[in-house]
Every structure is written in C-alpha cells, then in structure tokens.
PDB file of C-alpha atoms in Angstrom:
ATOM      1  CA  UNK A  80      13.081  -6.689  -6.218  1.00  0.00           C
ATOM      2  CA  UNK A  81      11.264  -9.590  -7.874  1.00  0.00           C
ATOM      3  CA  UNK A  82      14.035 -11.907  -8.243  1.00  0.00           C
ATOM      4  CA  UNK A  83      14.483 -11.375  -4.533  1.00  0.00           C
ATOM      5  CA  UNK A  84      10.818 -11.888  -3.312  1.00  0.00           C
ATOM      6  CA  UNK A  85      10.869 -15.246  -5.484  1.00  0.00           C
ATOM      7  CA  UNK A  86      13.817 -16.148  -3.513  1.00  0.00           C
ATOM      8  CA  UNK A  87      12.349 -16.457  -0.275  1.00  0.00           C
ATOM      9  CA  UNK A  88       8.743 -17.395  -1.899  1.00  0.00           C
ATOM     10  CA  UNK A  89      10.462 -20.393  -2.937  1.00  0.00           C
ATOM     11  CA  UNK A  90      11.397 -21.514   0.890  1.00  0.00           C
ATOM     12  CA  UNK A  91       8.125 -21.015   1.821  1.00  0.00           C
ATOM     13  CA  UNK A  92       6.359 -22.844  -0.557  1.00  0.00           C
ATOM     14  CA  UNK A  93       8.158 -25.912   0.409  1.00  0.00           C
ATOM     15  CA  UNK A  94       7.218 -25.515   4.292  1.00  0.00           C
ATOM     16  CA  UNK A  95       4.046 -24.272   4.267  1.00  0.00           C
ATOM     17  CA  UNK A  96       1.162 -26.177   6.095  1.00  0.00           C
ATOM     18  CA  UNK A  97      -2.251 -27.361   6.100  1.00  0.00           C
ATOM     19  CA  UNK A  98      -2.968 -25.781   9.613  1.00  0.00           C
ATOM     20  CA  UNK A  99      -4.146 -22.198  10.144  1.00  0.00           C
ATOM     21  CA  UNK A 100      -1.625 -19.766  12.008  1.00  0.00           C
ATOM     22  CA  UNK A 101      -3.103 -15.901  11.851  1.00  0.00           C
ATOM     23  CA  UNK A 102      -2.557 -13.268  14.022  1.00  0.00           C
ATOM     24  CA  UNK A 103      -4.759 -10.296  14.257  1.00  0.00           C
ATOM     25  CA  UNK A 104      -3.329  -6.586  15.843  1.00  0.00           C
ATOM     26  CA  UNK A 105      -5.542  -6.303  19.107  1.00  0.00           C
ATOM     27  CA  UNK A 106      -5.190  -2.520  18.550  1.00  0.00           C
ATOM     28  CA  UNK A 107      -6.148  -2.009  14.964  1.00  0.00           C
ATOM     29  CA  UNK A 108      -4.737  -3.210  11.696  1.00  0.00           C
ATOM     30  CA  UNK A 109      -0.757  -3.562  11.193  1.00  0.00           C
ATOM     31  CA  UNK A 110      -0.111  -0.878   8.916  1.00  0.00           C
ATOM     32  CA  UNK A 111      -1.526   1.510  11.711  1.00  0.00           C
ATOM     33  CA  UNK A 112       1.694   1.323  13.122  1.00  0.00           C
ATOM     34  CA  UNK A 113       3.289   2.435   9.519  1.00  0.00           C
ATOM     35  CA  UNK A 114       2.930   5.672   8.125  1.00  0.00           C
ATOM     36  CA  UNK A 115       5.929   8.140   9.430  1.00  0.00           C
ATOM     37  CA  UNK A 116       6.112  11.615   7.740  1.00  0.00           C
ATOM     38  CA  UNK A 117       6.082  11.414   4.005  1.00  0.00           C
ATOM     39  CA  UNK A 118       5.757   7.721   4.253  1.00  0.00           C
ATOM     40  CA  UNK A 119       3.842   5.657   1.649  1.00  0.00           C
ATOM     41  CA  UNK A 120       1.602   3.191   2.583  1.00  0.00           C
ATOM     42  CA  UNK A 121      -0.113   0.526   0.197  1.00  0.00           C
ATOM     43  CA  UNK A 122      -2.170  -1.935   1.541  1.00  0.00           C
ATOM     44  CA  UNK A 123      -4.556  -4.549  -0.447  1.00  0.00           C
ATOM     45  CA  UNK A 124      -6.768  -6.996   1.074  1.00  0.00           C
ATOM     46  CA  UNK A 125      -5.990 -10.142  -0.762  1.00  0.00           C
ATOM     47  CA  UNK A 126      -9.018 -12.065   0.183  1.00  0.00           C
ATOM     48  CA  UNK A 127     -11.438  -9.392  -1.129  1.00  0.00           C
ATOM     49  CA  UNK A 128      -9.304  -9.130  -4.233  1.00  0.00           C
ATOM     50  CA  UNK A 129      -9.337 -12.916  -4.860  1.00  0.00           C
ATOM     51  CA  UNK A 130     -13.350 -12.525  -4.956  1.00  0.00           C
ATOM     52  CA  UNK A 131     -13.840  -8.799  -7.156  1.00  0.00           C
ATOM     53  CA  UNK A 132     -10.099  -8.736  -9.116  1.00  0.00           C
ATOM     54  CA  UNK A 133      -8.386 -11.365  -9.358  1.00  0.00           C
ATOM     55  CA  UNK A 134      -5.861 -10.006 -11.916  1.00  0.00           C
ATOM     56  CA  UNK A 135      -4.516  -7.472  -9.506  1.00  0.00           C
ATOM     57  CA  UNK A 136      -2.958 -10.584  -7.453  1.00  0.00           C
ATOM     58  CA  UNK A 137      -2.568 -12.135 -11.339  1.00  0.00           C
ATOM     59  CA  UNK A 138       1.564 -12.652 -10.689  1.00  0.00           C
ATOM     60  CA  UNK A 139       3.667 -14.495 -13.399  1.00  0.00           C
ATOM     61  CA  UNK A 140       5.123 -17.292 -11.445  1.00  0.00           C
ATOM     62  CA  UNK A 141       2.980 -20.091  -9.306  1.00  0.00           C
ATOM     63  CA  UNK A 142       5.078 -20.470  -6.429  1.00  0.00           C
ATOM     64  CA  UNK A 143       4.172 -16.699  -5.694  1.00  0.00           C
ATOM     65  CA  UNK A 144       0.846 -17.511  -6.409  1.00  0.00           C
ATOM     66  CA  UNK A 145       1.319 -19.956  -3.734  1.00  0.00           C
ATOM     67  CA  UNK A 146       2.055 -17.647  -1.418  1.00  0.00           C
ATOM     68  CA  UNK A 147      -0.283 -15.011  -2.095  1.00  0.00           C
ATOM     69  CA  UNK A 148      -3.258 -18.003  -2.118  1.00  0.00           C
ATOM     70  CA  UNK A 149      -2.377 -18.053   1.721  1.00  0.00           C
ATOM     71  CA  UNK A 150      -2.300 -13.915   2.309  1.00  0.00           C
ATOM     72  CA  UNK A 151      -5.230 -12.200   3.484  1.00  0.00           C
ATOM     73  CA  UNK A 152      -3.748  -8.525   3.493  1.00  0.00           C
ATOM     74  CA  UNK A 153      -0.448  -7.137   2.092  1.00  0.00           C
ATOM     75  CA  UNK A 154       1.129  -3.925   3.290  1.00  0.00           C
ATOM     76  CA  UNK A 155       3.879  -2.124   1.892  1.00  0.00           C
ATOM     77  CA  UNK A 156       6.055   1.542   3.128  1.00  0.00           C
ATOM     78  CA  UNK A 157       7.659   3.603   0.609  1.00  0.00           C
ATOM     79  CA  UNK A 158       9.817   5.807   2.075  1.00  0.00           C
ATOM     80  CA  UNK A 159      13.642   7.850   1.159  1.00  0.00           C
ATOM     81  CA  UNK A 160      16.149   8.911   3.932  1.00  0.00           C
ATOM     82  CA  UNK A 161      16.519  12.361   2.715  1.00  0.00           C
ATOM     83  CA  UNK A 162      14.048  14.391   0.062  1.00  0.00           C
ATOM     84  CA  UNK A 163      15.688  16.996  -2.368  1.00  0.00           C
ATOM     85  CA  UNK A 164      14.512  19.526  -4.811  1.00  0.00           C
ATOM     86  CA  UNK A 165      15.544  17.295  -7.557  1.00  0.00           C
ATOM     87  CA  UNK A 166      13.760  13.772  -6.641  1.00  0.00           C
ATOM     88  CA  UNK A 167      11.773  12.846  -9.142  1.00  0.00           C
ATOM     89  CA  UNK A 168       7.747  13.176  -9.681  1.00  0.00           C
ATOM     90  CA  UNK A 169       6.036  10.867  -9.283  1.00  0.00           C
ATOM     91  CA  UNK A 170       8.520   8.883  -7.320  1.00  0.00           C
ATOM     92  CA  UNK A 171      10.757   6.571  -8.489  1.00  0.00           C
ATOM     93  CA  UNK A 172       9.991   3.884  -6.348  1.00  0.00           C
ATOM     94  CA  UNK A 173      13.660   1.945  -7.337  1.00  0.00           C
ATOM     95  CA  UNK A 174      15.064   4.270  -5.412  1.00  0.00           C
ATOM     96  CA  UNK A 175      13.079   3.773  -2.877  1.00  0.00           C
ATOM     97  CA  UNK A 176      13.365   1.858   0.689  1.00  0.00           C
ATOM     98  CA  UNK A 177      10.241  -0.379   0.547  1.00  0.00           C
ATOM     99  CA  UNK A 178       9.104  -2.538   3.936  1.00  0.00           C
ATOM    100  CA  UNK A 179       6.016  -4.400   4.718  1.00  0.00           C
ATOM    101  CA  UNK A 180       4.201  -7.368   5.858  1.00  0.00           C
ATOM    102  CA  UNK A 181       2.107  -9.983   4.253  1.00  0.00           C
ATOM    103  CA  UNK A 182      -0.200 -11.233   6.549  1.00  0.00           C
ATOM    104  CA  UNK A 183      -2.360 -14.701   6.606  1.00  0.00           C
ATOM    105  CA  UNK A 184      -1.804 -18.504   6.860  1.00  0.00           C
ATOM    106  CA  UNK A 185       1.868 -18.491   8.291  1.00  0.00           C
ATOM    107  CA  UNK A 186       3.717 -20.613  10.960  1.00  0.00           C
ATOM    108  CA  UNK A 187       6.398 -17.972  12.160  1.00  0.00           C
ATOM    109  CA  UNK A 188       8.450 -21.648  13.342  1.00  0.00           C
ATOM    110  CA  UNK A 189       8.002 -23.406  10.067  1.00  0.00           C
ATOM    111  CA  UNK A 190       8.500 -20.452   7.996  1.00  0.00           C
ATOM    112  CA  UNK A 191      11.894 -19.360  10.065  1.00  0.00           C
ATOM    113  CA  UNK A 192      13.426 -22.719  10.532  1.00  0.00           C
ATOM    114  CA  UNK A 193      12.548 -23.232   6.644  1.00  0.00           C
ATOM    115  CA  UNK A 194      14.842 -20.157   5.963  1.00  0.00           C
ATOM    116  CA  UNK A 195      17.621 -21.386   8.378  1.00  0.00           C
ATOM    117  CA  UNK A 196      17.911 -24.323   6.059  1.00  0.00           C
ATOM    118  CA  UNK A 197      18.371 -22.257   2.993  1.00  0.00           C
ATOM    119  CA  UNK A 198      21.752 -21.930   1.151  1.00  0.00           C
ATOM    120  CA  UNK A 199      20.167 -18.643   0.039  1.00  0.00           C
ATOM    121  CA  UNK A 200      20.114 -16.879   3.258  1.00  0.00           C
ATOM    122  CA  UNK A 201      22.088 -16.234   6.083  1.00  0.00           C
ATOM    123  CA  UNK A 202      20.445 -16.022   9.827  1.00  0.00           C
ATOM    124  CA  UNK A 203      21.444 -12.623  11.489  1.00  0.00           C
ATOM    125  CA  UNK A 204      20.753 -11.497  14.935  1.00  0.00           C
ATOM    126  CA  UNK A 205      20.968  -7.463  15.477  1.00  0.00           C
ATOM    127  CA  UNK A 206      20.371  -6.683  19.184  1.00  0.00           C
ATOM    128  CA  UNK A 207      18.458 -10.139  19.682  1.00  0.00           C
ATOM    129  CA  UNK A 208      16.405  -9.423  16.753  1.00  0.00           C
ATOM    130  CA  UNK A 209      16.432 -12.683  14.333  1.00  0.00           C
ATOM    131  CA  UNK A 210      15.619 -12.085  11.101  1.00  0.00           C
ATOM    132  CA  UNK A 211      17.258 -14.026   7.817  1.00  0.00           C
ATOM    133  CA  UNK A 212      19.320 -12.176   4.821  1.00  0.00           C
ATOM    134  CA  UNK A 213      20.212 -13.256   1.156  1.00  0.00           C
ATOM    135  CA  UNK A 214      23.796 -13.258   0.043  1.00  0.00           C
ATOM    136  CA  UNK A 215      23.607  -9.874  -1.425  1.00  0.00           C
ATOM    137  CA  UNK A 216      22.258  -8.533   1.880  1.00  0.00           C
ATOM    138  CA  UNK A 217      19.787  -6.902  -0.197  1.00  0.00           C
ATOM    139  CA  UNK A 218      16.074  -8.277   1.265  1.00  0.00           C
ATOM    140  CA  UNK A 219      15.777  -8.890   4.860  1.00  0.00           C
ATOM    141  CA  UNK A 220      13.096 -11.035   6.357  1.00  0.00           C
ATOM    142  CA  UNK A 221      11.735 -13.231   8.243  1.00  0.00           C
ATOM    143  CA  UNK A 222       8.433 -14.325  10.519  1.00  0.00           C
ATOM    144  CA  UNK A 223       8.347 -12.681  14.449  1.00  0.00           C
ATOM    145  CA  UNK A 224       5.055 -14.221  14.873  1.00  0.00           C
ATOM    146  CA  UNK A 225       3.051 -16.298  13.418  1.00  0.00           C
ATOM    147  CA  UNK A 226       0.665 -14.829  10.680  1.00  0.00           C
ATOM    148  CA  UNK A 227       3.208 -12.299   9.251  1.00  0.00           C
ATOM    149  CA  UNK A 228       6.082 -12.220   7.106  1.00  0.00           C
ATOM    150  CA  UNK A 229       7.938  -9.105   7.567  1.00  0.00           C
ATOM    151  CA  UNK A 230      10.291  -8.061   4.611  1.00  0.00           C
ATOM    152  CA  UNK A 231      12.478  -4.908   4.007  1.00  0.00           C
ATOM    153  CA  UNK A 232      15.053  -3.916   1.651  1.00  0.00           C
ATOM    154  CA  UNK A 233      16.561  -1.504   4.364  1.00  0.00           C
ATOM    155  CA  UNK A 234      16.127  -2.337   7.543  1.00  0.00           C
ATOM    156  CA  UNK A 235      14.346  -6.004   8.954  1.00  0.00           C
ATOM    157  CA  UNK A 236      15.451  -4.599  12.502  1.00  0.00           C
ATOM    158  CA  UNK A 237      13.960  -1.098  12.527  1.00  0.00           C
ATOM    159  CA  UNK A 238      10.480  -2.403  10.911  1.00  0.00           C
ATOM    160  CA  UNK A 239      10.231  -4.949  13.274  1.00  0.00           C
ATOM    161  CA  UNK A 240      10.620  -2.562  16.274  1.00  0.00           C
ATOM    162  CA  UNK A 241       8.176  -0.118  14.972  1.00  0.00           C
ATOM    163  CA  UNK A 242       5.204  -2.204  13.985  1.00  0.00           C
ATOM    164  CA  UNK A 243       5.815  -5.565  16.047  1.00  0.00           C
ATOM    165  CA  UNK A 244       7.295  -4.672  19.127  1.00  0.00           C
ATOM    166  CA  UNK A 245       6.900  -0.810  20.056  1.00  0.00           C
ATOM    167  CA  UNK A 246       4.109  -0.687  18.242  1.00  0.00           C
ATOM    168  CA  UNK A 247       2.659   3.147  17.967  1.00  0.00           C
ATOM    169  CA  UNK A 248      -0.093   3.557  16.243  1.00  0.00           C
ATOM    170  CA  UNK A 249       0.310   6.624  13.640  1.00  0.00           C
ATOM    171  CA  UNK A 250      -2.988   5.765  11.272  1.00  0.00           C
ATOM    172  CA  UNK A 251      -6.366   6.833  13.210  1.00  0.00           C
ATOM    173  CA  UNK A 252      -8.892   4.058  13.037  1.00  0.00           C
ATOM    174  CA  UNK A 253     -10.986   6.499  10.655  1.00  0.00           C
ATOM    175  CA  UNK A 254      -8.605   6.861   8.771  1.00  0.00           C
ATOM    176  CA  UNK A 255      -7.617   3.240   8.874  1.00  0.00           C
ATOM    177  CA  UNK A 256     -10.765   1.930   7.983  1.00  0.00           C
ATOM    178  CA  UNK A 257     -11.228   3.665   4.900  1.00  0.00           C
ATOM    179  CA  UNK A 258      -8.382   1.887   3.704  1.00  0.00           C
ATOM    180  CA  UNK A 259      -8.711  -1.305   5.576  1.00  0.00           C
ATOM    181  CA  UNK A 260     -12.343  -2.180   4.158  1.00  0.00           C
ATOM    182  CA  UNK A 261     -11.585  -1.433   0.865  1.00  0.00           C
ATOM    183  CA  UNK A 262      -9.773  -3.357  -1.951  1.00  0.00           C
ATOM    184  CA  UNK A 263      -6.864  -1.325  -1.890  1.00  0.00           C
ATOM    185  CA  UNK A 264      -5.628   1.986  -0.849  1.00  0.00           C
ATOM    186  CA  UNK A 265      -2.724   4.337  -0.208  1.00  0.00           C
ATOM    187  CA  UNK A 266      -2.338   6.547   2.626  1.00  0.00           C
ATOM    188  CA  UNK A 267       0.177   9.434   3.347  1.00  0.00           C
ATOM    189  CA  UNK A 268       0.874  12.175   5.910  1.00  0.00           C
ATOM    190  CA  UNK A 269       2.761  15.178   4.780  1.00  0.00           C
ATOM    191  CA  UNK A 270       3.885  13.811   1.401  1.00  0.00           C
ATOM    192  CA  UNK A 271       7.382  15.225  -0.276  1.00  0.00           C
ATOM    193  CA  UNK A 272       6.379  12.750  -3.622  1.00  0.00           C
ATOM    194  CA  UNK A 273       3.439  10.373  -4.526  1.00  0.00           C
ATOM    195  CA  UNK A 274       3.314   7.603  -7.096  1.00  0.00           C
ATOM    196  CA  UNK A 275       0.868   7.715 -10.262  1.00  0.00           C
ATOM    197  CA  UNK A 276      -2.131   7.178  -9.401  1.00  0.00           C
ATOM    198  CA  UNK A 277      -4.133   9.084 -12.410  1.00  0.00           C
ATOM    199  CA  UNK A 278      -4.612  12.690 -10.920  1.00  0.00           C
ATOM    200  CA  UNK A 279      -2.423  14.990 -12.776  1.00  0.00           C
ATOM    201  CA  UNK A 280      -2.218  17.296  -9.250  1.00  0.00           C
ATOM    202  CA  UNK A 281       1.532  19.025  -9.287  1.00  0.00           C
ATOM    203  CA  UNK A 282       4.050  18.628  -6.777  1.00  0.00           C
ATOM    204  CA  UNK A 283       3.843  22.467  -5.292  1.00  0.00           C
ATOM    205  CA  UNK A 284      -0.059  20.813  -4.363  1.00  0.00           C
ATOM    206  CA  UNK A 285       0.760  17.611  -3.117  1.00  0.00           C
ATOM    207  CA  UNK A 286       3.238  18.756  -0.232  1.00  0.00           C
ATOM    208  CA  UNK A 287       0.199  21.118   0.677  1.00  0.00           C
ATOM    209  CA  UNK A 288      -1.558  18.142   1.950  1.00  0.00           C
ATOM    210  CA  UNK A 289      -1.550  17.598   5.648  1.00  0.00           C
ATOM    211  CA  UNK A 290      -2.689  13.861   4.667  1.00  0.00           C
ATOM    212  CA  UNK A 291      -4.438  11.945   2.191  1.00  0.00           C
ATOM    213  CA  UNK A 292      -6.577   8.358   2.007  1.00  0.00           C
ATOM    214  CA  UNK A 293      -7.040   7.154  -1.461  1.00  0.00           C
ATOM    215  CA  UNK A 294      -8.873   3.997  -2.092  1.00  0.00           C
ATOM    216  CA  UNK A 295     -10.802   1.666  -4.346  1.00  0.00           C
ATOM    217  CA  UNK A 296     -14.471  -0.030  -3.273  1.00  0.00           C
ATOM    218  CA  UNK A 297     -16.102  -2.509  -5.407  1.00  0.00           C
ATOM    219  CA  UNK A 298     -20.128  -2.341  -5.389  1.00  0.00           C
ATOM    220  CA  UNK A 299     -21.701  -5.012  -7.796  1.00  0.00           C
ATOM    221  CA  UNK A 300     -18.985  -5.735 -10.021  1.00  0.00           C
ATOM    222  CA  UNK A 301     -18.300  -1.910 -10.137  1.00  0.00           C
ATOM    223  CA  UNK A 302     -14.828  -0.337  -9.083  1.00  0.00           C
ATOM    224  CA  UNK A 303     -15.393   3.079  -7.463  1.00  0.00           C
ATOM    225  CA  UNK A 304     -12.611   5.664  -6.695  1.00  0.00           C
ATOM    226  CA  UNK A 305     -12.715   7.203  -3.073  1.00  0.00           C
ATOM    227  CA  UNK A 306     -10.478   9.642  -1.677  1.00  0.00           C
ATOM    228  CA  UNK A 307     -10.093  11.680   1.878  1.00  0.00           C
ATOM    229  CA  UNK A 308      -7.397  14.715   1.401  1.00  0.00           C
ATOM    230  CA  UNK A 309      -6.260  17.042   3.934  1.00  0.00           C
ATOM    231  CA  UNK A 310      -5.054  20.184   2.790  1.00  0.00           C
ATOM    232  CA  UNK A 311      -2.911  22.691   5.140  1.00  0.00           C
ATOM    233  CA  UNK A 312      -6.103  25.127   4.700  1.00  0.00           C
ATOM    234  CA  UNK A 313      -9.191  25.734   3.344  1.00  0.00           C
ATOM    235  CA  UNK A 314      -8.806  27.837   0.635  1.00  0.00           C
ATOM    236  CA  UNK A 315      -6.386  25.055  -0.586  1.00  0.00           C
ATOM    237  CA  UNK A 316      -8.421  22.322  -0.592  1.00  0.00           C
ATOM    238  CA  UNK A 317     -11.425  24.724  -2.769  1.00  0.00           C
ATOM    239  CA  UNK A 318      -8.067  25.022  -5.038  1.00  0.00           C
ATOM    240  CA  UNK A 319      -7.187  21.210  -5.416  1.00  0.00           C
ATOM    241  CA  UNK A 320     -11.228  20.196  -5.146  1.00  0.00           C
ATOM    242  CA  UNK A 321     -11.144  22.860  -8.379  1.00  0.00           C
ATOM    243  CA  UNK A 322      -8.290  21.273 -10.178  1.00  0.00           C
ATOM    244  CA  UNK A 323      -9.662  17.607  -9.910  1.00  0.00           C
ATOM    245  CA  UNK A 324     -12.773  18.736 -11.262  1.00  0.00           C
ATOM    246  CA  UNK A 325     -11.807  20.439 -14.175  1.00  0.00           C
ATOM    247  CA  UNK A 326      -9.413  17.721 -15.096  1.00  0.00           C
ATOM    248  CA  UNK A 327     -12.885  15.631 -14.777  1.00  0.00           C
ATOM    249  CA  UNK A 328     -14.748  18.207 -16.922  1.00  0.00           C
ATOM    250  CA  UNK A 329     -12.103  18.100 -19.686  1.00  0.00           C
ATOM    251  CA  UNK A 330     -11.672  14.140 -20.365  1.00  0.00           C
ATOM    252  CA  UNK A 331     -15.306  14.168 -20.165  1.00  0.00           C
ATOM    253  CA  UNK A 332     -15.722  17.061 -23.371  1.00  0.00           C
ATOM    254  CA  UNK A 333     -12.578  15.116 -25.014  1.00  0.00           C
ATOM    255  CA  UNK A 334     -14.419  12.069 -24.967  1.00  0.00           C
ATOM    256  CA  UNK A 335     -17.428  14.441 -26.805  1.00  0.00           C
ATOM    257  CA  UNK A 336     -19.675  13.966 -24.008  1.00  0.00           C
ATOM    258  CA  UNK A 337     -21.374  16.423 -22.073  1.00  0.00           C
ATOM    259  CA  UNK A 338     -20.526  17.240 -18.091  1.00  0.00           C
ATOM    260  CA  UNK A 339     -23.418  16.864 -15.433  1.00  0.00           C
ATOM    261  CA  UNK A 340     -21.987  19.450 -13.100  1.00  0.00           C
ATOM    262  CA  UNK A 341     -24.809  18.344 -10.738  1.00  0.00           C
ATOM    263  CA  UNK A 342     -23.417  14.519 -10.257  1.00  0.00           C
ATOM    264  CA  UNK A 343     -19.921  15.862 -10.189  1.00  0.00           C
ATOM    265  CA  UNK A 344     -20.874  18.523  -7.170  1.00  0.00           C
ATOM    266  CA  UNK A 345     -21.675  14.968  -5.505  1.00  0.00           C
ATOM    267  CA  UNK A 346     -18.227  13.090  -6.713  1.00  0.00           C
ATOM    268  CA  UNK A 347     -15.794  16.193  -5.520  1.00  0.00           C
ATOM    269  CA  UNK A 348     -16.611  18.537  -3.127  1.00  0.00           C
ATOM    270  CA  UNK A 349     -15.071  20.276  -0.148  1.00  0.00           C
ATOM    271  CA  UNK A 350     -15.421  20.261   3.928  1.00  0.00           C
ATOM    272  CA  UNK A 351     -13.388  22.809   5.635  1.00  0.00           C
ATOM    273  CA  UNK A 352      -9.229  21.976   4.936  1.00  0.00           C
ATOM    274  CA  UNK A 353     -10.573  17.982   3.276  1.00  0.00           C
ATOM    275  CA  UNK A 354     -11.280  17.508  -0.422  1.00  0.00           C
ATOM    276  CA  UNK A 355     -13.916  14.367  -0.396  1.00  0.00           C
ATOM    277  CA  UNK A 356     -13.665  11.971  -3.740  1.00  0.00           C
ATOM    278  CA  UNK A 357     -17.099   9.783  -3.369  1.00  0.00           C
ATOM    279  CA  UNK A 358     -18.263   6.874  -6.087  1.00  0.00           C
ATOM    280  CA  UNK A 359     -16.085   7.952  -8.851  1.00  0.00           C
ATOM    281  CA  UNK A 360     -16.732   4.862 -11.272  1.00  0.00           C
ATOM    282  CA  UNK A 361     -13.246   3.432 -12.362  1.00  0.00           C
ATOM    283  CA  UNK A 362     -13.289   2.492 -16.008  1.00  0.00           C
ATOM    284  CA  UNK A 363     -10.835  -0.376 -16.812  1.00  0.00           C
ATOM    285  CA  UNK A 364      -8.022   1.361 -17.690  1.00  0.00           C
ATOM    286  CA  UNK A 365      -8.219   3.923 -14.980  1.00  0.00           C
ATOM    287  CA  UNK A 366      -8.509   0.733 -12.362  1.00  0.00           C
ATOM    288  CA  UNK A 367      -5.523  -1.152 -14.693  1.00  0.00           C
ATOM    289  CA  UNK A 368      -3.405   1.887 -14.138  1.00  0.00           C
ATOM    290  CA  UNK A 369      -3.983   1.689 -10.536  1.00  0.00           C
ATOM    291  CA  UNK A 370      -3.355  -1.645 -10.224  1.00  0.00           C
ATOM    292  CA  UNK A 371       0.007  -1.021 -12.128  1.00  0.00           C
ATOM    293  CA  UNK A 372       1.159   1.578  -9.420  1.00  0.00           C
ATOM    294  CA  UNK A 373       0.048  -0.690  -6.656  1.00  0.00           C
ATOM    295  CA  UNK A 374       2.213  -3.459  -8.200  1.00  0.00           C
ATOM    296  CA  UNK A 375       5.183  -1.745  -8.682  1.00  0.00           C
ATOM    297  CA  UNK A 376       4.798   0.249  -5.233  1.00  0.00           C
ATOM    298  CA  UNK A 377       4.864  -3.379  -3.633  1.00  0.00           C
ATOM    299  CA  UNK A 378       7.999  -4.315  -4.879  1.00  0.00           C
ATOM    300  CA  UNK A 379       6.284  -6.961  -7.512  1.00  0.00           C
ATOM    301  CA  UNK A 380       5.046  -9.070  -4.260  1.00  0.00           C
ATOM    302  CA  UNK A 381       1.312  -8.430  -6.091  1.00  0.00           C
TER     303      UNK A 381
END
C-alpha cells in the first residue's frame, strides 16, 4: 500500500501551492460520516502531532513528508465485506479494505488536473463521479473539494457518496470529540476484530462491545491513554473493567513494583454498560506500539 500512496504523493508534490485551500465539515468532523458496523476508524491530528510527536508522522521518504507537512488531520476505515469464524485476531489489516481522507492545504483543481497529467493514472468517471486510478486499479483517488484527498483501495465511488455527498453522520459529537481533540484515536461500533493496540482483551469480549473510543492526550510532554467502551450490559463491562485491571496489576508485580489499587480505582472503573480508561500514563514503548498499529492501520500514509 506504500508503493501506491508514494505514487500519487509524488503528483502532488509537484502541484502543490503556496495558497491555503481548507475545507471544514459544517456538521462535525469528516470521519463522523465513517464508522458503519464493525468499521475501523483511525484518525490523527497531524498538526498536534507535528508539535507533541513528531516521530509518529516520522515517514521514510520526503516527498511524503511533503505531503503530510500540508495535512492537518488524517482519517482512515478499516473494514472486510464479510466476517468469518476463522479471520484472524487482531486483524490482518492486508486483507483489509482501507479508505480515508487526508485533510489540509489542498487545491481539489490543482491536485485533480495534476493527476490527469500523470502517466500513472487513469481518469474514471462512475455515475458522474471523477475520481483517478493507477494502472493496477489498485488505489483510487482523487480531490472532490478542495481541502481533502480522498483515497480507497476498494471503492473511490462509494466513499465519496457516504462522507462527501450523502453525508450521514454515524459518530455522535461526544463521541467525536474524544477522538477529534486528541492526538490520535480509534473508534468502533459493534466490532467483529480490532487491531493491537496493547490490551490483551479476547475476541469472545471484544464483539460484546456495543462501541468503543480509544485515544491518546498529551499533557506536558506526557502521553496519557484514554478510553470510552460500551459493553452490551453491565455486568460485562464490571467483567472487561476486571480484566484490564488485573492485566494492570500483573505487569505492575512483574516489573517488582507494588500496585496502588487506590490510583488504579481512578484509571479503570465502570458506569452502567461503559468501562472508562482515564490518564493512564503511556510509557514509550506502550505509545511506540501504538503508533506502530496506527501506522500500519493507515496504510503507511503516517
């Protein structure tokens, strides 16, 4: 998926301005209009990750760089046409469809008429949708206004009439928030799989949530881990709030230290059906890890 991003990063580079061309959702933020059933959504705020973490936009190749210089918020779907018993867990996200949108300092003519003029891709027009395709049809993109760059290795057509033009939103602006003002989050309703993202919680668990809002907020130089999950009942989320705390308890007696039960009451606890994660400090290589899934769930655009 790299090889194919760098494609079109290329073309951009080249026909990118000096003048500012955002656009901003008048009813909430784009990925609000992501986030089907079982659907994966990543989202990182490039600007704020610029300032606090600079290595989690820290990509191998400067004309990407480029690219990313000009993004202030990248948003990703994971998502499979069909779940079965034997998918794997976590998810493979190769096998995965992944669409999304990086948003900023783009003209949607310069960037589209800078694609037209590529040998690389090939201009397609699906029900007067116009979007641009490489020659192994396998990344579709293009720009339907200015400010975003919509890409998908499935379907350029389908994305572009659920988040741009029919827009519904599916993410409540709680919910939305959470995500939105952080670094970077995840968010899923109903999940069937979830990528690695430290918490050794077992399948049979995670398609008892009803949804879930994991994200990352930096305080002072210091990552914290926050997450909102929705359980299908009560007595399941005292079960998973259980779990996550004991795994918690346990790293902490491996490590020979000793548990303050009293600060982790305040880190996991229970309201009704929702487990509440609140100021769990990251170390490095639990935020490293989750910068690592957050890479590879973007389709190594980050």
């Amino acid at each position: 998926m790299k090889k194919r991003i760098l494609l079109y990063c290329v073309i951009v580079l080249l026909i990118l301005t000096s003048c500012t061309h955002t656009h901003e959702f008048k009813d909430g933020y784009y990925f609000q209009a992501m986030g089907e059933d079982s659907e994966i959504i990543v989202t990182v705020d490039t600007q704020k990750a610029r300032e606090v973490r600079p290595t989690l936009l820290g990509v191998n190749d400067s004309l990407l760089s480029s690219i990313l210089d000009k993004s202030s918020r990248i948003s990703v779907s994971l998502s499979k046409d069909e779940y079965i018993e034997d998918d794997p867990y976590p998810a493979d996200i190769a096998s995965m469809n992944i669409s999304g949108a990086i948003e900023g300092d783009y003209s949607k003519f310069i960037i589209n008429t800078g694609l037209g003029f590529s040998k690389d891709f090939s201009k397609v027009k699906e029900d007067g949708v116009k979007y641009y395709t490489n020659s192994e049809n396998s990344i579709e993109l293009g720009s339907p206004t200015s400010g975003v760059i919509l890409f998908s290795n499935d379907s350029y057509k389908e994305l572009y009439d659920t988040t741009i033009k029919n827009r519904v939103i599916k993410i409540s602006d709680e919910k939305a928030a959470l995500i939105g003002e952080s670094v970077m989050g995840l968010y899923v309703r109903s999940p069937q799989t979830m990528i690695a993202l430290g918490f050794e919680i077992p399948l049979s668990v995670i398609v008892q949530m009803s949804d879930a809002v994991i994200y990352v907020v930096e305080k002072d130089s210091v990552f914290y881990l926050y997450a909102d999950i929705t359980m299908k009942s009560s007595s399941l989320a005292k079960t998973l709030n259980t779990l996550l705390r004991n795994q918690v308890v346990a790293e902490i007696k491996r490590q020979g230290e000793k548990p303050d039960f009293k600060v982790l009451g305040q880190q996991y606890y229970t309201q009704d059906d929702k487990v509440l994660i609140r100021d769990r400090v990251m170390n490095e290589a639990e935020l490293t890890a989750f910068e690592m899934q957050l890479k590879v769930a973007s389709g190594s655009i980050i």
